[in-house]
Short mmCIF file of C-alpha atoms in Angstrom, two decimals:
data_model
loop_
_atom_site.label_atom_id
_atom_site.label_comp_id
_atom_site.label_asym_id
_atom_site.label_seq_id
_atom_site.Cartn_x
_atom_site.Cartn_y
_atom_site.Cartn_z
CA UNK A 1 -89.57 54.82 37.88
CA UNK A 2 -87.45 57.00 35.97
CA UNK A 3 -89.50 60.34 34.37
CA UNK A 4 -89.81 60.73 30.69
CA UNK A 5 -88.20 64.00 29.06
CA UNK A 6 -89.42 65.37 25.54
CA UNK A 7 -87.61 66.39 23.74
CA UNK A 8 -84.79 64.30 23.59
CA UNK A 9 -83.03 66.98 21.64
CA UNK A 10 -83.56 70.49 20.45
CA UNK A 11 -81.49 72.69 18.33
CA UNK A 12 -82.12 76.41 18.24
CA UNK A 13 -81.15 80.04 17.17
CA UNK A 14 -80.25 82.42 19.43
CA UNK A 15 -82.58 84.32 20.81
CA UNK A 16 -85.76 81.56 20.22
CA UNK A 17 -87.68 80.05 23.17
CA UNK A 18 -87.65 76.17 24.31
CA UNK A 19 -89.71 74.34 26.63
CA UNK A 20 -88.81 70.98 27.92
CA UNK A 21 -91.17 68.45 29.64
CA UNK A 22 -90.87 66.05 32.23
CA UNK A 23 -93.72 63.47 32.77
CA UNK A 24 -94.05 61.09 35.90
CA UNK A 25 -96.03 57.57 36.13
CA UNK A 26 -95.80 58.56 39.71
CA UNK A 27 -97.13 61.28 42.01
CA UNK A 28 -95.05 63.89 41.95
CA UNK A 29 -93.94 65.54 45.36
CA UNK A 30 -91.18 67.34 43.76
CA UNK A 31 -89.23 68.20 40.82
CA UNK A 32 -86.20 69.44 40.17
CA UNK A 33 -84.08 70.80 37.22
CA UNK A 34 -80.25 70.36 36.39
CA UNK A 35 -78.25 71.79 33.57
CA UNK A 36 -74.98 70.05 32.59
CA UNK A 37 -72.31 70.82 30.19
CA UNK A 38 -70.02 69.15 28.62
CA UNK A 39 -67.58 67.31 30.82
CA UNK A 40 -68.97 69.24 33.72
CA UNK A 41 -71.04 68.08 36.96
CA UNK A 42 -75.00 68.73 36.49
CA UNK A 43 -75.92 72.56 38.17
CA UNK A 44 -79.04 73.23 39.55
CA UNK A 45 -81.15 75.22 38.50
CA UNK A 46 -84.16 75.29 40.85
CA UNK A 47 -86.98 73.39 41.98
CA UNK A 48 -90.33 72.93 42.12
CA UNK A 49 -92.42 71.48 45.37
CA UNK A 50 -95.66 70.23 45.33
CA UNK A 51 -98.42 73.04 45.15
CA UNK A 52 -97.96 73.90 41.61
CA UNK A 53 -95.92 77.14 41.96
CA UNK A 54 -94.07 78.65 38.84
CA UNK A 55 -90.38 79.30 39.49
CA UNK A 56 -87.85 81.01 37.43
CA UNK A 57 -84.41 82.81 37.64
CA UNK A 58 -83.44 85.26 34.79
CA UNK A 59 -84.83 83.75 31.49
CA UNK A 60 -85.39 80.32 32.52
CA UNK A 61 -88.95 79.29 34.19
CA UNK A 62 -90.63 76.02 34.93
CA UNK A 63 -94.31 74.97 36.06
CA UNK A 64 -95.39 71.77 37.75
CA UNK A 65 -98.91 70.52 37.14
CA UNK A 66 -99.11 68.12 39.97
CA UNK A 67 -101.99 66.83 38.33
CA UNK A 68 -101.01 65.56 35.31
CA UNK A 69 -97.66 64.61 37.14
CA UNK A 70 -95.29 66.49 34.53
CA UNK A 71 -93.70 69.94 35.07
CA UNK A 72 -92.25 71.99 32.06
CA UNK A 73 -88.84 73.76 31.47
CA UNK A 74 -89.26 77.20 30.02
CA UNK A 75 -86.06 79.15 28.44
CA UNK A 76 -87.08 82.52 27.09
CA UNK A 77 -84.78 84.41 24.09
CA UNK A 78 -82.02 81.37 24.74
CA UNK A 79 -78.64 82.14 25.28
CA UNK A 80 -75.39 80.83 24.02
CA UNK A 81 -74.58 79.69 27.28
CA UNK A 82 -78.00 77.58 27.78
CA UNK A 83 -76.32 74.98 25.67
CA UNK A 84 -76.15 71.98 27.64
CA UNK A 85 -78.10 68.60 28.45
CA UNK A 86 -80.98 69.39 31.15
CA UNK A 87 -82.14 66.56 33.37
CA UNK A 88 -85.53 66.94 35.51
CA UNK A 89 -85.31 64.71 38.96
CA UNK A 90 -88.41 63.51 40.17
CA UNK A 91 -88.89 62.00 43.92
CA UNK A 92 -90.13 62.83 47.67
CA UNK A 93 -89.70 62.01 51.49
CA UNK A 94 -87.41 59.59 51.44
CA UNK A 95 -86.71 58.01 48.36
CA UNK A 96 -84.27 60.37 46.87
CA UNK A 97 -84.31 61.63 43.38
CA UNK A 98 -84.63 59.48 40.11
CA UNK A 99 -83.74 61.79 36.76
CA UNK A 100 -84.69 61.42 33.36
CA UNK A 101 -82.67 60.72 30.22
CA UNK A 102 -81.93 64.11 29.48
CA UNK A 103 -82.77 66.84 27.00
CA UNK A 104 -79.94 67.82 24.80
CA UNK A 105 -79.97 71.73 23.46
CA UNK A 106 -77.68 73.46 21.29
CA UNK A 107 -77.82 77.01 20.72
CA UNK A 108 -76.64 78.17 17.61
CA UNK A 109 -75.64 81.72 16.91
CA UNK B 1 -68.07 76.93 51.17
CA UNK B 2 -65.96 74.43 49.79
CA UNK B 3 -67.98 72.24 47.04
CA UNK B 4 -68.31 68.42 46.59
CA UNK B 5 -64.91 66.93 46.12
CA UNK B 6 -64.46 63.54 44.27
CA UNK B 7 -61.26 61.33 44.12
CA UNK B 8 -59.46 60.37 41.75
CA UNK B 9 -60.87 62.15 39.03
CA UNK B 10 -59.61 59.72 36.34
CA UNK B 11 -59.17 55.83 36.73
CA UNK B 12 -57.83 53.18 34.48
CA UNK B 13 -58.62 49.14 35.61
CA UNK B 14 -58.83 46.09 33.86
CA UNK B 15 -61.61 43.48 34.28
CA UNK B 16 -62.19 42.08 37.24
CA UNK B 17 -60.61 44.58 39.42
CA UNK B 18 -62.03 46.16 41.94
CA UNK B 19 -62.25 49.64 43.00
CA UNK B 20 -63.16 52.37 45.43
CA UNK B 21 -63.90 56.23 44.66
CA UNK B 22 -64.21 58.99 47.29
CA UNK B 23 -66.36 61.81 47.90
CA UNK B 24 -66.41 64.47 50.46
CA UNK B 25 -69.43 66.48 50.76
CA UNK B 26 -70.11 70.29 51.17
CA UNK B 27 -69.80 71.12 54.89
CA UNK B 28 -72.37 70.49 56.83
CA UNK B 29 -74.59 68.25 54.34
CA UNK B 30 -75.20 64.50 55.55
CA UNK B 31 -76.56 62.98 52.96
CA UNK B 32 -74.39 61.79 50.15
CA UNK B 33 -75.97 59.92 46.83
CA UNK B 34 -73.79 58.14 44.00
CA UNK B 35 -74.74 57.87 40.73
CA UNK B 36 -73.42 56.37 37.82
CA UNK B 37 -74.10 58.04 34.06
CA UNK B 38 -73.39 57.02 30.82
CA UNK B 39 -74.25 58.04 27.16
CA UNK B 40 -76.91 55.40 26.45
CA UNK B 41 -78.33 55.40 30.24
CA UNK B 42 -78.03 59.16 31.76
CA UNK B 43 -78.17 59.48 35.37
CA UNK B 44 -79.01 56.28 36.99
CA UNK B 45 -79.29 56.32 40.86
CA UNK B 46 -76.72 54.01 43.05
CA UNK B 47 -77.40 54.69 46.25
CA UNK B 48 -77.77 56.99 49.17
CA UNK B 49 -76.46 57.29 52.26
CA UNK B 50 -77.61 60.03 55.48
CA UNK B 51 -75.62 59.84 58.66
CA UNK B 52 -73.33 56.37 57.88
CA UNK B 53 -76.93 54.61 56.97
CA UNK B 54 -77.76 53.09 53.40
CA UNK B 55 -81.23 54.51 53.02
CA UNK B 56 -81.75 54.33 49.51
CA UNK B 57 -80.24 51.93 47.10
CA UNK B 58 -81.32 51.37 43.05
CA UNK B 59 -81.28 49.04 40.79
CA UNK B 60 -77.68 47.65 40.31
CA UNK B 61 -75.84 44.54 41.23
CA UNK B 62 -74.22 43.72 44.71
CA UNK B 63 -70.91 44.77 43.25
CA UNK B 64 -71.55 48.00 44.05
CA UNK B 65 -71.17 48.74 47.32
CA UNK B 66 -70.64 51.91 49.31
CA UNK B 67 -70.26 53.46 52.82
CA UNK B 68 -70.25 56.54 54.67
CA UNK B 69 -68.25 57.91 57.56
CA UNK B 70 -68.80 59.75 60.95
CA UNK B 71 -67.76 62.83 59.23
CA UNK B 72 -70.16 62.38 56.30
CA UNK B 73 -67.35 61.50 53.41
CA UNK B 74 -68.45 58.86 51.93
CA UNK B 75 -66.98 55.76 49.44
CA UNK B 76 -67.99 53.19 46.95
CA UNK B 77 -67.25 50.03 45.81
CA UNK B 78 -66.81 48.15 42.68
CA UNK B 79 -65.83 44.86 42.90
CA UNK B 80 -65.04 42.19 39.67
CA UNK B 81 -65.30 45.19 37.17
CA UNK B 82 -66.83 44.80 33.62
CA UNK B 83 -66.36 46.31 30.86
CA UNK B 84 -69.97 47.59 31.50
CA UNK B 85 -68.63 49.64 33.94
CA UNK B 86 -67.18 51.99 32.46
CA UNK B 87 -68.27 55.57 33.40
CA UNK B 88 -69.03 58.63 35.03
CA UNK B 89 -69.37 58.20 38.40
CA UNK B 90 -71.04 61.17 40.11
CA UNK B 91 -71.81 61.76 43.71
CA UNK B 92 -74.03 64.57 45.02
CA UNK B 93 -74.37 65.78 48.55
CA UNK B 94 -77.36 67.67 49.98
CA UNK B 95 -78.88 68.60 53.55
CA UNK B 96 -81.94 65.56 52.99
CA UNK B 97 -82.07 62.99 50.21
CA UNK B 98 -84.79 64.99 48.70
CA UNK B 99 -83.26 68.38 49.25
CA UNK B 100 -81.05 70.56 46.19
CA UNK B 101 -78.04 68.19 45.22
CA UNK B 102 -74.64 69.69 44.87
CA UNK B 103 -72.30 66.93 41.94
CA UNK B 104 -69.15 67.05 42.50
CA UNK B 105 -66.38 66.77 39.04
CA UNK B 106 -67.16 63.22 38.96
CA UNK B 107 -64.39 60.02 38.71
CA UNK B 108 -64.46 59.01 35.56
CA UNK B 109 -63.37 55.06 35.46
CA UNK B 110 -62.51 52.79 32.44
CA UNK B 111 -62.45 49.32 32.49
CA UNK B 112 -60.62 47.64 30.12
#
């Protein structure tokens, strides 16, 4: 089943923080998080195995609460160039990865 | 290291054509996965294939079809196209279906 993102859009200011959820109707054995821009191939970003460790690379963070079977996107004092539509991908062993719908963001100067 | 290559990257056919797209993966990474996004649907998962065997396949009809080679490039299928069909189709290649996937550009196909 495909995982639910909130929200579906965002617009914000330079410099303001966003978080992004991802929710599962499924247990979780990993997640992972994908930026893509405009007429570009999704990037990872990083992901997040089962054991509920934070990860994060520069400003961006996330957190998976295996529990509650969501994990959360975290961009600290965005960026111009966090603009983009971020995509969680939910899955384990062998059943590959199933994304959500996508969170749009634009960054505004 | 040379990253995911798709081709072509643009493709024009009318209905009820059929066509094939191409991927190569990174070196060294055996499992390949297509996808197919559009606007109203996102990323929705084709199929994926580790070491020339179909492991994983979702929820679309039998017109897609794929296949994957002894060197790990693998192809896919779209037979009788509809106008439905229309998108951007994406493959990925990683070490394990469940591992980091690298996209390639993407073919982007219209069906007219």
């Amino acid at each position: 089943q495909q995982p639910v993102q909130s929200p579906q859009a965002v617009i914000l200011r330079e410099g303001e923080d966003a978080v992004i959820n991802c929710s599962s109707s499924k247990a979780l054995y990993s997640v992972h998080w994908y930026r893509q821009k405009h007429g570009e191939a999704p990037v990872f970003l990083m992901i997040l195995l089962k054991g509920g460790e934070q990860k994060g690379h520069e400003k961006i963070s996330a957190s998976f609460n295996e529990k509650k079977q969501q994990s959360s996107l975290y961009l600290t004092a965005s960026q111009l160039s966090y603009s983009g539509t971020y995509f969680c991908g939910t899955g384990g062993g062998a059943d590959g990865l199933t994304f959500g719908k996508g969170t749009h963001l634009i960054i505004q100067p | 290291k040379a990253g995911v290559t798709q081709t072509p990257r643009y493709l024009i056919k009318t209905r009820g054509q059929q066509v094939t797209l191409s991927c190569s993966p990174i070196s060294g990474h055996r499992s390949v996965s297509w996808y197919q996004q559009t606007p109203g649907q996102g990323l929705q998962f084709l199929f994926e294939y580790f070491s020339e065997t179909q492991r994983n396949k979702g929820n679309f009809p039998g017109r897609f079809s794929g296949r994957q080679f002894s060197n790990s490039r693998s192809e896919m299928n779209v037979s009788t196209l509809e106008l439905g069909d229309s998108a951007l189709y994406l493959c990925a290649s990683s070490h394990r279906a469940a591992d980091t996937q690298y996209f390639g550009p993407g073919t982007r196909l219209t069906v007219l």
